[in-house]
Structures are given as structure tokens and as C-alpha cells.
JSON list of N, CA and C in Angstrom, two decimals:
[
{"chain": "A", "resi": 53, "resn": "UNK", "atom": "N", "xyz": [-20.28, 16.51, -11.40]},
{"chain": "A", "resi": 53, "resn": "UNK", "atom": "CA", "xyz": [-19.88, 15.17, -11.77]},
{"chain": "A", "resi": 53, "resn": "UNK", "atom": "C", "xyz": [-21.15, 14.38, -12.09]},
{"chain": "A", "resi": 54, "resn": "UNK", "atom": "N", "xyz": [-21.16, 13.76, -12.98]},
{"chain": "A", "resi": 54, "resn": "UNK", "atom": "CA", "xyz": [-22.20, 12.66, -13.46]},
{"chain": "A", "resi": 54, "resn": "UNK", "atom": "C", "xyz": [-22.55, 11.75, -12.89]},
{"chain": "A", "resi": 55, "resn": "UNK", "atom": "N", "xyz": [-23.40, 11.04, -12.83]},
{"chain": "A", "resi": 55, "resn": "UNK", "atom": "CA", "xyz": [-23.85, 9.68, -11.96]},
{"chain": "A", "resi": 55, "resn": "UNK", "atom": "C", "xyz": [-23.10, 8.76, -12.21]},
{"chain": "A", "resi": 56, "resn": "UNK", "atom": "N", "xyz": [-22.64, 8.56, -13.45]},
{"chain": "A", "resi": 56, "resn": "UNK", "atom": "CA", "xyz": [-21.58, 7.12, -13.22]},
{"chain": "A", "resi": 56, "resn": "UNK", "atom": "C", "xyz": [-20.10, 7.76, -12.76]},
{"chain": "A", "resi": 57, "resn": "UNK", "atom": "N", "xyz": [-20.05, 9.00, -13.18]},
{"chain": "A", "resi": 57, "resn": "UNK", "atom": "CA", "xyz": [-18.58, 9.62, -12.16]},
{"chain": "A", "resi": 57, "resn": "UNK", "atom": "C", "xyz": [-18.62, 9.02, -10.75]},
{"chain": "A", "resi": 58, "resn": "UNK", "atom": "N", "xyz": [-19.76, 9.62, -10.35]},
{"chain": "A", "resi": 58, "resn": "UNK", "atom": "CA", "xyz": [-19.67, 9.12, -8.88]},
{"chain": "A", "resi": 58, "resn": "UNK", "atom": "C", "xyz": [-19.90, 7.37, -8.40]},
{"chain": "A", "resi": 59, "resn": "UNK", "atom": "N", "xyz": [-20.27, 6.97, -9.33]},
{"chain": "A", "resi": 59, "resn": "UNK", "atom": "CA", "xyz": [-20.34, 5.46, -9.37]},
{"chain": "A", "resi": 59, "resn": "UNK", "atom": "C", "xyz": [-18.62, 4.56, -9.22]},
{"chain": "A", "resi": 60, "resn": "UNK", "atom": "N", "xyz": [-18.11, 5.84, -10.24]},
{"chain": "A", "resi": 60, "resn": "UNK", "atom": "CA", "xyz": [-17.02, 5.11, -10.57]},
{"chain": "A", "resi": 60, "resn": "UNK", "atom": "C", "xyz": [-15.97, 5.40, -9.52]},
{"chain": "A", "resi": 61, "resn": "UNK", "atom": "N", "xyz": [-15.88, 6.61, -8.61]},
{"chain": "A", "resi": 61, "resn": "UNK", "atom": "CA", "xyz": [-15.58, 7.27, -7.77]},
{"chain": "A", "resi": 61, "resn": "UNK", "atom": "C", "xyz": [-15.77, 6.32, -6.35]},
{"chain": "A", "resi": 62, "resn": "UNK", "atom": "N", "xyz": [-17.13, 6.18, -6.15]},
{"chain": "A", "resi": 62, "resn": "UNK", "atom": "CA", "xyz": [-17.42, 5.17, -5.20]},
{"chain": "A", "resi": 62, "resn": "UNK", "atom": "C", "xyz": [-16.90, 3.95, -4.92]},
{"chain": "A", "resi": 63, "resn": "UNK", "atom": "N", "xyz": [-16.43, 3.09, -6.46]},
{"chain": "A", "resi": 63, "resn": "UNK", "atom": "CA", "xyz": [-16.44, 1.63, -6.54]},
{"chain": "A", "resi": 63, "resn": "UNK", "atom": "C", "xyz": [-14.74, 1.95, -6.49]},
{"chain": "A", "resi": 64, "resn": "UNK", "atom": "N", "xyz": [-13.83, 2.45, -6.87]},
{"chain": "A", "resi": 64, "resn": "UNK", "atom": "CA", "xyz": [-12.57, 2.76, -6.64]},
{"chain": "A", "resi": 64, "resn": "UNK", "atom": "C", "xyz": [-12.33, 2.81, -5.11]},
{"chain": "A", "resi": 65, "resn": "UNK", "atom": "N", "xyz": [-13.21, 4.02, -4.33]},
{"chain": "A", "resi": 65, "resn": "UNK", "atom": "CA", "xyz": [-12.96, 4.32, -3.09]},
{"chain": "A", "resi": 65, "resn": "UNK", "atom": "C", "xyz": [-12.98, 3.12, -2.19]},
{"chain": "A", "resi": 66, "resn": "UNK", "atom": "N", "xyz": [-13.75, 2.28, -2.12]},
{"chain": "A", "resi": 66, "resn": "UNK", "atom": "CA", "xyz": [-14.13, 0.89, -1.82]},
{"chain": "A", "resi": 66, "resn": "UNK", "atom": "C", "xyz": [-13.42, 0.06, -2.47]},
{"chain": "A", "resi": 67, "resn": "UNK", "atom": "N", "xyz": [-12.77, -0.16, -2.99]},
{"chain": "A", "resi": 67, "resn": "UNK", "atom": "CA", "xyz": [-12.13, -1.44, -3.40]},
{"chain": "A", "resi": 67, "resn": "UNK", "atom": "C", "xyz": [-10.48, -0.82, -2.61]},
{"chain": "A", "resi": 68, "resn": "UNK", "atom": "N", "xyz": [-10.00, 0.67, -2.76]},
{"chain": "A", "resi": 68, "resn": "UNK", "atom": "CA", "xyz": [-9.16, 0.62, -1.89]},
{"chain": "A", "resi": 68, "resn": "UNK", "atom": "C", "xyz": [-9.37, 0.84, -0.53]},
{"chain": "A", "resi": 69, "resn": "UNK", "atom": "N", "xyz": [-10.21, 1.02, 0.23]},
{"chain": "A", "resi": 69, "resn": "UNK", "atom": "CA", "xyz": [-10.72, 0.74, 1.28]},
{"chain": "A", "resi": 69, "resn": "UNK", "atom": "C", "xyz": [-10.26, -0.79, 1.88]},
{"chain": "A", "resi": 70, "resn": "UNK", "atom": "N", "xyz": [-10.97, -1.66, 1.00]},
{"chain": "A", "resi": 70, "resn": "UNK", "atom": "CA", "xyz": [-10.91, -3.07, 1.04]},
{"chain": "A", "resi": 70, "resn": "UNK", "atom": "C", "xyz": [-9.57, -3.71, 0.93]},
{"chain": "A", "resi": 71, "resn": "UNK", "atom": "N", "xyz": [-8.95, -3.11, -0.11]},
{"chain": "A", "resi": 71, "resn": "UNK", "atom": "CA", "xyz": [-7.16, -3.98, -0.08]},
{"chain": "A", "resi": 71, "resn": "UNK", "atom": "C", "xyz": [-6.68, -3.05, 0.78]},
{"chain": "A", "resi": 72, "resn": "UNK", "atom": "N", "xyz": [-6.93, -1.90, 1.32]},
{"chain": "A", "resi": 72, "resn": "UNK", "atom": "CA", "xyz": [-6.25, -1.89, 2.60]},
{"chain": "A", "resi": 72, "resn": "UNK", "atom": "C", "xyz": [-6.40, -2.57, 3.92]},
{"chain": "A", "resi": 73, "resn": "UNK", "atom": "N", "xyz": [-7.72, -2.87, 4.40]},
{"chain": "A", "resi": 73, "resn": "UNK", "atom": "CA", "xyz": [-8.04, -4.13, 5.55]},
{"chain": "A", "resi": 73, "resn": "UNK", "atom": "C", "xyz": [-7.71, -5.04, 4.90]},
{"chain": "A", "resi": 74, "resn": "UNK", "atom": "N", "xyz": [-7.41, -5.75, 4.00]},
{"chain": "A", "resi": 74, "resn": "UNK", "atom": "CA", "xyz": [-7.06, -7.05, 3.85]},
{"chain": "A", "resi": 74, "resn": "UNK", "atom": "C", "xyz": [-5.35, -6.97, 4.00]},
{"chain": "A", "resi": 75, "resn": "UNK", "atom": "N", "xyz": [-4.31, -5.95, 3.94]},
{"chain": "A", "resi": 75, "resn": "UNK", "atom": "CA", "xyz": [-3.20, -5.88, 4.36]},
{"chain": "A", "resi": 75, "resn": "UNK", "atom": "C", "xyz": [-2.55, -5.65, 5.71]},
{"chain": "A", "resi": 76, "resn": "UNK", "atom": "N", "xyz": [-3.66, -5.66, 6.36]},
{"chain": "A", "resi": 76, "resn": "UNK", "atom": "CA", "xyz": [-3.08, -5.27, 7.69]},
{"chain": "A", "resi": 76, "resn": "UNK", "atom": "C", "xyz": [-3.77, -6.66, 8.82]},
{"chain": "A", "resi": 77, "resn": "UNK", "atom": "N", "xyz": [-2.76, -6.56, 9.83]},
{"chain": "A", "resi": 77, "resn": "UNK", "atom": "CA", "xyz": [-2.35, -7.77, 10.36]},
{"chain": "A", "resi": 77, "resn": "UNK", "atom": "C", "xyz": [-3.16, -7.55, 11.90]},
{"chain": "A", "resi": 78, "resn": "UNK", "atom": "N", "xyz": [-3.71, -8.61, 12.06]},
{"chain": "A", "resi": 78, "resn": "UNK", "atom": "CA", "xyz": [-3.97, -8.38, 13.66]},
{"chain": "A", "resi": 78, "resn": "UNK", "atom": "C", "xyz": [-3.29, -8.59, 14.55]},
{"chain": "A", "resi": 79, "resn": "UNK", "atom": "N", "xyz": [-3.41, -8.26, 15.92]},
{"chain": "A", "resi": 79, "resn": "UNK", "atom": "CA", "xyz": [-2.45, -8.01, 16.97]},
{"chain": "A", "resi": 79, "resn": "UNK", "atom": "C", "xyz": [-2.30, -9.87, 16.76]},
{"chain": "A", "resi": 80, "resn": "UNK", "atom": "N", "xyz": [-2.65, -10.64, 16.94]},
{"chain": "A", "resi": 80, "resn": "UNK", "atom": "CA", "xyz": [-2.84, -12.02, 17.57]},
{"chain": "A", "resi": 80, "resn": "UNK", "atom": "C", "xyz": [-2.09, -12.97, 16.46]},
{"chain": "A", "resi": 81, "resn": "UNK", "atom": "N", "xyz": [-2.54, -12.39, 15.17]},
{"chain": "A", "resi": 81, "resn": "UNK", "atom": "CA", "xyz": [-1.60, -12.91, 14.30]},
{"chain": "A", "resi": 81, "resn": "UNK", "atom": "C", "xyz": [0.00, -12.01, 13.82]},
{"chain": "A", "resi": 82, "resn": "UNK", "atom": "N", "xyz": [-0.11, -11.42, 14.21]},
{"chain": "A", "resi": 82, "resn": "UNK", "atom": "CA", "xyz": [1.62, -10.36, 14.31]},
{"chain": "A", "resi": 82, "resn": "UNK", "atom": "C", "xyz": [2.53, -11.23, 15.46]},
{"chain": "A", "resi": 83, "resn": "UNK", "atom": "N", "xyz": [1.82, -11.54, 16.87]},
{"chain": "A", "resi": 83, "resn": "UNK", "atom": "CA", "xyz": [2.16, -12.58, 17.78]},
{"chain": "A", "resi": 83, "resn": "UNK", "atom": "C", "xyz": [2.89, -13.80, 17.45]},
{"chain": "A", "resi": 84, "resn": "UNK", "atom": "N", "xyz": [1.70, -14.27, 16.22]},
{"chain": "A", "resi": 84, "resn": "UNK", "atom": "CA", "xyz": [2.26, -15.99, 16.07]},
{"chain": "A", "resi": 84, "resn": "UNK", "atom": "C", "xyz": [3.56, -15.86, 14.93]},
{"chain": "A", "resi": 85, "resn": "UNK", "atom": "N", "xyz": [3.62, -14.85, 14.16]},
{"chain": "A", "resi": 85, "resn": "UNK", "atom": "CA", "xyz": [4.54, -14.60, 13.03]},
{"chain": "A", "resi": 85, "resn": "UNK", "atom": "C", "xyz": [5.40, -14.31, 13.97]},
{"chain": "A", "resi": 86, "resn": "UNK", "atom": "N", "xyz": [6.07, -13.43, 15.00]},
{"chain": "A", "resi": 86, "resn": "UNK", "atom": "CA", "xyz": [7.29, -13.00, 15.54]},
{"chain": "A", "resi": 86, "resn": "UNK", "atom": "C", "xyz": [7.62, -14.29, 16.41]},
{"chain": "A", "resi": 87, "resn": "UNK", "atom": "N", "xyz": [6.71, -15.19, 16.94]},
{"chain": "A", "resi": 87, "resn": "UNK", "atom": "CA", "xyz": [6.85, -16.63, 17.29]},
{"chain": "A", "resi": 87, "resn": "UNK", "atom": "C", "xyz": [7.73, -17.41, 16.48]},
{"chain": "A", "resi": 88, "resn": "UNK", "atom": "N", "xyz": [6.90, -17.10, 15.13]},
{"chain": "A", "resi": 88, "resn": "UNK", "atom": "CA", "xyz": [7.64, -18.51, 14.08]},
{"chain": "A", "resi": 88, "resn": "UNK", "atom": "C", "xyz": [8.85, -17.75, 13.60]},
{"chain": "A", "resi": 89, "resn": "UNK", "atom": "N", "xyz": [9.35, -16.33, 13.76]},
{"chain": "A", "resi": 89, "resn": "UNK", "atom": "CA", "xyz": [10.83, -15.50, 13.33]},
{"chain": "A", "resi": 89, "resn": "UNK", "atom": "C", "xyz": [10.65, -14.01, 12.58]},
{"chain": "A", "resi": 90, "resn": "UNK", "atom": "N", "xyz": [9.19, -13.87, 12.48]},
{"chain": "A", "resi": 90, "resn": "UNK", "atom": "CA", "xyz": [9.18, -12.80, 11.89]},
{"chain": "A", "resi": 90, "resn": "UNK", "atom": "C", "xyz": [10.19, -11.41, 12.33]},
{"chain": "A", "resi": 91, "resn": "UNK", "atom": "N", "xyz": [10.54, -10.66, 11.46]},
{"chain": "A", "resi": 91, "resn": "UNK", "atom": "CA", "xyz": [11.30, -9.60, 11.88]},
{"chain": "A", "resi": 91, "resn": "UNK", "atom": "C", "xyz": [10.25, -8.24, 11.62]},
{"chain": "A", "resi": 92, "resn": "UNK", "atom": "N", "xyz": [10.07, -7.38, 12.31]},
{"chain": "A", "resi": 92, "resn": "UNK", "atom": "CA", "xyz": [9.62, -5.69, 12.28]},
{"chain": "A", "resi": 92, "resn": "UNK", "atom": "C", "xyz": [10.21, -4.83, 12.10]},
{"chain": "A", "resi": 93, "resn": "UNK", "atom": "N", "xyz": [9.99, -4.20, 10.45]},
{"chain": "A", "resi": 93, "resn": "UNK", "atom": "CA", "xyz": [10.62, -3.49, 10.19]},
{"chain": "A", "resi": 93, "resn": "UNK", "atom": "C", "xyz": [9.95, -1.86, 10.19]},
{"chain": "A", "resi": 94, "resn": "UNK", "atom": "N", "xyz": [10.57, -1.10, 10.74]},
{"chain": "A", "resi": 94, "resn": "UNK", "atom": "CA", "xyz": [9.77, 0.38, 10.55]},
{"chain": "A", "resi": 94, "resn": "UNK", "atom": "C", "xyz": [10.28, 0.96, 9.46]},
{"chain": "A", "resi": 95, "resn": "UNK", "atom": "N", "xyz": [9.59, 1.41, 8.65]},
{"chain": "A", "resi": 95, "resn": "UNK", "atom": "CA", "xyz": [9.89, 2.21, 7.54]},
{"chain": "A", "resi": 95, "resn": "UNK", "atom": "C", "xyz": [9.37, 3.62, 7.83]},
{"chain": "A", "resi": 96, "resn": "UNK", "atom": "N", "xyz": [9.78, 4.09, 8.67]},
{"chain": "A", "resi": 96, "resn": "UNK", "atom": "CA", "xyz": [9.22, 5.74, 9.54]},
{"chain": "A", "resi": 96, "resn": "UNK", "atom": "C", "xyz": [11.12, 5.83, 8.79]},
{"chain": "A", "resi": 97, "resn": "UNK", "atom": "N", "xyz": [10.76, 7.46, 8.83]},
{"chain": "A", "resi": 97, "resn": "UNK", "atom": "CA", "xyz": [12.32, 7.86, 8.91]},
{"chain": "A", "resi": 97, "resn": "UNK", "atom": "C", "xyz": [13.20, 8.06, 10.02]},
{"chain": "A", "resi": 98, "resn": "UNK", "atom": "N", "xyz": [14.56, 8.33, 10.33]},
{"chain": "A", "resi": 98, "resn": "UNK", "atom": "CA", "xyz": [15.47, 7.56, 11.20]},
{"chain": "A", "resi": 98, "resn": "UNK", "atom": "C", "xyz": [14.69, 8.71, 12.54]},
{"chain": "A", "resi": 99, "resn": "UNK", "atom": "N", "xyz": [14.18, 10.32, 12.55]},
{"chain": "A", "resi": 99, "resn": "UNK", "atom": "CA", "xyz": [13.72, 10.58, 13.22]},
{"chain": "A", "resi": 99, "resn": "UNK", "atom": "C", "xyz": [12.60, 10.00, 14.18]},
{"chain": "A", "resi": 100, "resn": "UNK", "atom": "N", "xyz": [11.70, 9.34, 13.30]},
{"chain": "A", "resi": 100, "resn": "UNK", "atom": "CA", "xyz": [10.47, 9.17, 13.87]},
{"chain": "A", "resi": 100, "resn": "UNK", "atom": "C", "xyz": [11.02, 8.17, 14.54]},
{"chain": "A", "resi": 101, "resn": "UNK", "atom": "N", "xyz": [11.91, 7.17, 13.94]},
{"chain": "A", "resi": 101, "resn": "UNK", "atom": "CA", "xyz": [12.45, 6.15, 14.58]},
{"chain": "A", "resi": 101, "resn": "UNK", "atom": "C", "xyz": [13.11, 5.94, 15.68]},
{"chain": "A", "resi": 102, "resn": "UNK", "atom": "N", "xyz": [14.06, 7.31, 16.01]},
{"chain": "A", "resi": 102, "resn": "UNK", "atom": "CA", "xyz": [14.47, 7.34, 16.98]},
{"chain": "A", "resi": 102, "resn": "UNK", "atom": "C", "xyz": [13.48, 7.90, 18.46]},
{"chain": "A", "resi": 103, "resn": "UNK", "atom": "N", "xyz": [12.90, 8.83, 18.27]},
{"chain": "A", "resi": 103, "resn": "UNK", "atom": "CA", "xyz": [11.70, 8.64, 18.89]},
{"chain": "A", "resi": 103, "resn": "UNK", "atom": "C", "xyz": [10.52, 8.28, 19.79]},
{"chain": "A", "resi": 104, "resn": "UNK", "atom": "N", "xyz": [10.90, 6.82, 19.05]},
{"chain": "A", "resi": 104, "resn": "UNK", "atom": "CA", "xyz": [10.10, 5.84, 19.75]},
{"chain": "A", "resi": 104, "resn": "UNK", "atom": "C", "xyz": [9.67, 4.56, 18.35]},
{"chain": "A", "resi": 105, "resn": "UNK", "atom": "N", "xyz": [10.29, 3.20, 19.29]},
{"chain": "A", "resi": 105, "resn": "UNK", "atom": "CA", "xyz": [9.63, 2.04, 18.04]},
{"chain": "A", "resi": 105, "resn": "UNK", "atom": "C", "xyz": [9.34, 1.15, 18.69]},
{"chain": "A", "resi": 106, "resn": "UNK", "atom": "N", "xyz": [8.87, 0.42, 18.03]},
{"chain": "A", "resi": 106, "resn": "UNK", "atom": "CA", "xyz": [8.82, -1.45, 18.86]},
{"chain": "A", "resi": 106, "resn": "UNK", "atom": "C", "xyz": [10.05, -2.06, 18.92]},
{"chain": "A", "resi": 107, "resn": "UNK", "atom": "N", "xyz": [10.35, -2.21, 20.05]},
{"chain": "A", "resi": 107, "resn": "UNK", "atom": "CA", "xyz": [11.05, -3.49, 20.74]},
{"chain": "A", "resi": 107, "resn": "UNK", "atom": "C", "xyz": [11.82, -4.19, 19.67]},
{"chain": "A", "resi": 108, "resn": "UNK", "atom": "N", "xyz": [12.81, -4.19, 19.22]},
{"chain": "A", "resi": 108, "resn": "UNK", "atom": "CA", "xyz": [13.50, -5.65, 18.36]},
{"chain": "A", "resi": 108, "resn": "UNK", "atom": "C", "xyz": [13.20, -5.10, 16.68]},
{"chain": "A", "resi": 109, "resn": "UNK", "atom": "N", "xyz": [12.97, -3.60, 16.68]},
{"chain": "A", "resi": 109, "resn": "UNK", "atom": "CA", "xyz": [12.44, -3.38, 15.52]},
{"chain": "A", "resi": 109, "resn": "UNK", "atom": "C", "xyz": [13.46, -2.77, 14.36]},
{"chain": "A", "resi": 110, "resn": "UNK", "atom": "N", "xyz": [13.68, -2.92, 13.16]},
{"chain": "A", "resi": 110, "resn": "UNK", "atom": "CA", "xyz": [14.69, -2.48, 12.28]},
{"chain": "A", "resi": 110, "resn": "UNK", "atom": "C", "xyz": [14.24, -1.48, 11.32]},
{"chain": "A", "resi": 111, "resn": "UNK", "atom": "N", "xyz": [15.17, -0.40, 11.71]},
{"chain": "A", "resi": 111, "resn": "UNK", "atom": "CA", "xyz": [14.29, 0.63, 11.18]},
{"chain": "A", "resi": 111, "resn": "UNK", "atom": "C", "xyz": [15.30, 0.79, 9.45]},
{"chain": "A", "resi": 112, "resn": "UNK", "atom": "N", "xyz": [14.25, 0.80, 8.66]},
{"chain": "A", "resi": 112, "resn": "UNK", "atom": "CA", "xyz": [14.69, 0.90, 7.27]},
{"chain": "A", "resi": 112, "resn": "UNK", "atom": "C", "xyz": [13.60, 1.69, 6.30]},
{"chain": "A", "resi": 113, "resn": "UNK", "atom": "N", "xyz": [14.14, 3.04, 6.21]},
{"chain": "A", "resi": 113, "resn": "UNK", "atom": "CA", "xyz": [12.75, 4.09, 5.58]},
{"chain": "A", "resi": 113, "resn": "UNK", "atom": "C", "xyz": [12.43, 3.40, 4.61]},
{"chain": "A", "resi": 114, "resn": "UNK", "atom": "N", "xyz": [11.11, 3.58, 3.99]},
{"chain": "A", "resi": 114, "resn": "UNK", "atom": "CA", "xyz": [10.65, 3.12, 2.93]},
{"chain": "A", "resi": 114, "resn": "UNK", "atom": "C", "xyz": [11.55, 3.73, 1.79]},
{"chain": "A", "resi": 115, "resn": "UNK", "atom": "N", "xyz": [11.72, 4.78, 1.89]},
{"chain": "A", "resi": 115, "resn": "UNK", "atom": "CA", "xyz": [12.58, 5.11, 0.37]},
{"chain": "A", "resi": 115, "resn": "UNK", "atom": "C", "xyz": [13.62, 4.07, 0.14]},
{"chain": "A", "resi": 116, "resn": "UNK", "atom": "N", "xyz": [14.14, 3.75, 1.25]},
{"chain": "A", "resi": 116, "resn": "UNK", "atom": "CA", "xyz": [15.46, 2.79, 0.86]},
{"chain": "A", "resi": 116, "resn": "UNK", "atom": "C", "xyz": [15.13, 1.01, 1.02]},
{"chain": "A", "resi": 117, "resn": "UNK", "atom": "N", "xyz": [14.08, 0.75, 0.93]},
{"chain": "A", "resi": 117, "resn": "UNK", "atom": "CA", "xyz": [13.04, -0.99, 0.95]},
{"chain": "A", "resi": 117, "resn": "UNK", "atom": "C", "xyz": [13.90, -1.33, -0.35]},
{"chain": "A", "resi": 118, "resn": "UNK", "atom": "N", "xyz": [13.63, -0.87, -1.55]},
{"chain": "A", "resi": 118, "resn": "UNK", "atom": "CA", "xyz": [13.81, -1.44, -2.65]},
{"chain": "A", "resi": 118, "resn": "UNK", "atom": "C", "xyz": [15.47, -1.41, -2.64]},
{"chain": "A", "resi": 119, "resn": "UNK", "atom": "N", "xyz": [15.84, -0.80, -2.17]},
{"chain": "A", "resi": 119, "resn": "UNK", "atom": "CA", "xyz": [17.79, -1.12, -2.73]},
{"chain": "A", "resi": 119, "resn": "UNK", "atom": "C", "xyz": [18.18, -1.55, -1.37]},
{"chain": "A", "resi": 120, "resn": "UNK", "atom": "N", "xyz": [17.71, -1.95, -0.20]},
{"chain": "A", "resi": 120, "resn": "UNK", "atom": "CA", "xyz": [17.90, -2.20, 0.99]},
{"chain": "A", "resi": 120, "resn": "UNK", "atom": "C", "xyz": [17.62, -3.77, 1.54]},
{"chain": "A", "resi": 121, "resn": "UNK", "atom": "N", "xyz": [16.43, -3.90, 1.24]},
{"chain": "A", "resi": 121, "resn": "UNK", "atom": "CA", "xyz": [15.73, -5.06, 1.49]},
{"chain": "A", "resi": 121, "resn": "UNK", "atom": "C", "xyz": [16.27, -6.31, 1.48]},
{"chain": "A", "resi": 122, "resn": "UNK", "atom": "N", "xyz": [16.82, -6.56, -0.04]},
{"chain": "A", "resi": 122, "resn": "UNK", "atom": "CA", "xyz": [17.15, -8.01, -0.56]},
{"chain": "A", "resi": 122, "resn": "UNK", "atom": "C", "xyz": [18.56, -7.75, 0.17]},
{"chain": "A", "resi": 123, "resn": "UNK", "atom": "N", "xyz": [19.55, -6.92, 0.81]},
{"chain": "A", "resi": 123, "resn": "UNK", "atom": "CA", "xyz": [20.69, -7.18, 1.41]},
{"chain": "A", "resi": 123, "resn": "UNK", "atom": "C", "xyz": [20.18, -7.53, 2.46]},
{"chain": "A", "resi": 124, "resn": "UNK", "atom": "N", "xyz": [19.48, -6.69, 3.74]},
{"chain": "A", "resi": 124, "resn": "UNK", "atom": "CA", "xyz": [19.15, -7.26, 4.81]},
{"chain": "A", "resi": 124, "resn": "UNK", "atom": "C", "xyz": [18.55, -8.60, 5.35]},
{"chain": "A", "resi": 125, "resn": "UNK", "atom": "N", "xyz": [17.38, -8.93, 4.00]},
{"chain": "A", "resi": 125, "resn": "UNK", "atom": "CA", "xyz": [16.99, -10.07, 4.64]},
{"chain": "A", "resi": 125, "resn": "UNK", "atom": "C", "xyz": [16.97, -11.78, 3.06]},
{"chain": "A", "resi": 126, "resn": "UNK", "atom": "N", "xyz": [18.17, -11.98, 3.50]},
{"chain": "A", "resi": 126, "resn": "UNK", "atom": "CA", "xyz": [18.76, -12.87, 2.77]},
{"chain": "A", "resi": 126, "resn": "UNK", "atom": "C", "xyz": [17.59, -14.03, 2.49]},
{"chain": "A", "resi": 127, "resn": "UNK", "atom": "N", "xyz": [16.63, -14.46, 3.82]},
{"chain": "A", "resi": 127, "resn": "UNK", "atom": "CA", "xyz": [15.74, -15.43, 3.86]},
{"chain": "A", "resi": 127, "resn": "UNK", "atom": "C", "xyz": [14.40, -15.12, 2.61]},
{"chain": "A", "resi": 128, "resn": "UNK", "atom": "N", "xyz": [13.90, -15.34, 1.91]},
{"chain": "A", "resi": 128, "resn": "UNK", "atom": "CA", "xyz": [12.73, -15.50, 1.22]},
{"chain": "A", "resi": 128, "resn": "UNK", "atom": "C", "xyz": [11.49, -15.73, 1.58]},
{"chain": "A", "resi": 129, "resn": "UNK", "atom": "N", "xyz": [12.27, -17.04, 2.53]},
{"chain": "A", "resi": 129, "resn": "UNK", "atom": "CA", "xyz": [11.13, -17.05, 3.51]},
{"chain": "A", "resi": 129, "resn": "UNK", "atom": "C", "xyz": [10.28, -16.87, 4.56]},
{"chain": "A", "resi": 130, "resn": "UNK", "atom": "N", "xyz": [11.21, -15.56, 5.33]},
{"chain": "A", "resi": 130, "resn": "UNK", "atom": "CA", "xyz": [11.38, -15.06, 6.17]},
{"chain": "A", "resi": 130, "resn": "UNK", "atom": "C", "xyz": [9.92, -13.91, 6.38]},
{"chain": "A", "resi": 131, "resn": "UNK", "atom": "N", "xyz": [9.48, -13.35, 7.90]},
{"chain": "A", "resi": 131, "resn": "UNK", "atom": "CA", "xyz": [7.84, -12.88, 7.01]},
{"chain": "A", "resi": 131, "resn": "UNK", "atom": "C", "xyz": [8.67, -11.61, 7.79]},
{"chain": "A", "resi": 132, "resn": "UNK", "atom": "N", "xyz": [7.94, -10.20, 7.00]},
{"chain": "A", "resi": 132, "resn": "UNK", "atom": "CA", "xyz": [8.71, -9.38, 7.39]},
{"chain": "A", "resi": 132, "resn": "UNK", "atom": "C", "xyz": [6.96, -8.83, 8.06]},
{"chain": "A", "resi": 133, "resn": "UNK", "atom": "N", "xyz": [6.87, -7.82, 9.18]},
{"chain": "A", "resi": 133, "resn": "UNK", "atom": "CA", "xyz": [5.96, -7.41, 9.37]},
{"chain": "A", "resi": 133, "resn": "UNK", "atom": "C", "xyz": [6.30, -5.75, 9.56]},
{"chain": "A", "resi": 134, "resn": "UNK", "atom": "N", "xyz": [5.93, -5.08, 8.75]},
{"chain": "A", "resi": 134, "resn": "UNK", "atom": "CA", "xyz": [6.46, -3.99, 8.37]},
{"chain": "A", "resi": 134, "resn": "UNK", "atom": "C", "xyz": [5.10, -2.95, 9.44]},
{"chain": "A", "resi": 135, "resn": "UNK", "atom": "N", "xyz": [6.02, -1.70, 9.70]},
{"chain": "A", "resi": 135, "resn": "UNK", "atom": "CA", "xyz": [5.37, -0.91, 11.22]},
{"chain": "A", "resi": 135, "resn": "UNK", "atom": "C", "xyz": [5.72, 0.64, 10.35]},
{"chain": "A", "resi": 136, "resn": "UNK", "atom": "N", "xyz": [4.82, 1.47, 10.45]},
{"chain": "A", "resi": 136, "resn": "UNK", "atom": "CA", "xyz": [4.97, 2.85, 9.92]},
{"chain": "A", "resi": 136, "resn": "UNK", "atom": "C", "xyz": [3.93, 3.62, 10.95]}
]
């Protein structure tokens, strides 16, 4: 691979690096969201789910988010804090 291959390789790897810590939630702020109504949804499949989950948690696999979602949670404004 060439030097800007790996340049370009690098600057990709790092930028998704980066929008992945910027999507994930800290314990303290996951707290104040289930405070103000947030709901937890696991998108594990119904196995993993059964298993073992968090407390109060709604398990809805990711395959089924997109044709699932907008029935379950009618609110817009509602914050969903999603658990896998």
C-alpha cells in the first residue's frame, strides 16, 4: 500500500473511531435521560434478550427498528437510549 493509502486508511479509521465516542452515552447522563422518560431499548436478539437485560428494558432487534420503531414509540420527543 502507498503512503497516502495508508494516510487515507488512517484518517477514515479515526474519524470512525471518533463518531463512535461521540455516540455513546455516559453512565450519569443515561441516569438524567431515564429521569426525564427515556425508554431502553435492546436491539440484541430475543435470545440474548432473554438471557439477561436491563431492568424496564424493551427488547426490539435491530433488524426490526425500522418497521417497528415509529409504532412503538408514538412520542418524537421521546429519547430512546438504545443497549446492544
Amino acid at each position: 500500500m502507498s503512503v497516502t493509502g495508508w494516510i487515507i486508511l488512517t484518517a477514515v479509521l479515526v474519524a470512525v473511531f471518533a463518531l463512535k465516542r461521540m455516540s455513546l452515552v455516559s453512565a450519569d447522563n443515561a441516569r438524567w435521560f431515564l429521569q426525564q422518560g427515556a425508554v431502553v431499548v435492546d436491539v440484541r436478539n430475543r435470545g440474548e434478550f432473554n438471557s439477561g437485560h436491563l431492568p424496564g428494558a424493551i427488547n426490539l432487534p435491530l433488524g426490526d427498528v425500522s418497521g417497528e420503531a415509529s409504532r412503538l414509540f408514538r412520542d418524537k420527543d421521546q429519547h430512546l437510549l438504545l443497549h446492544c
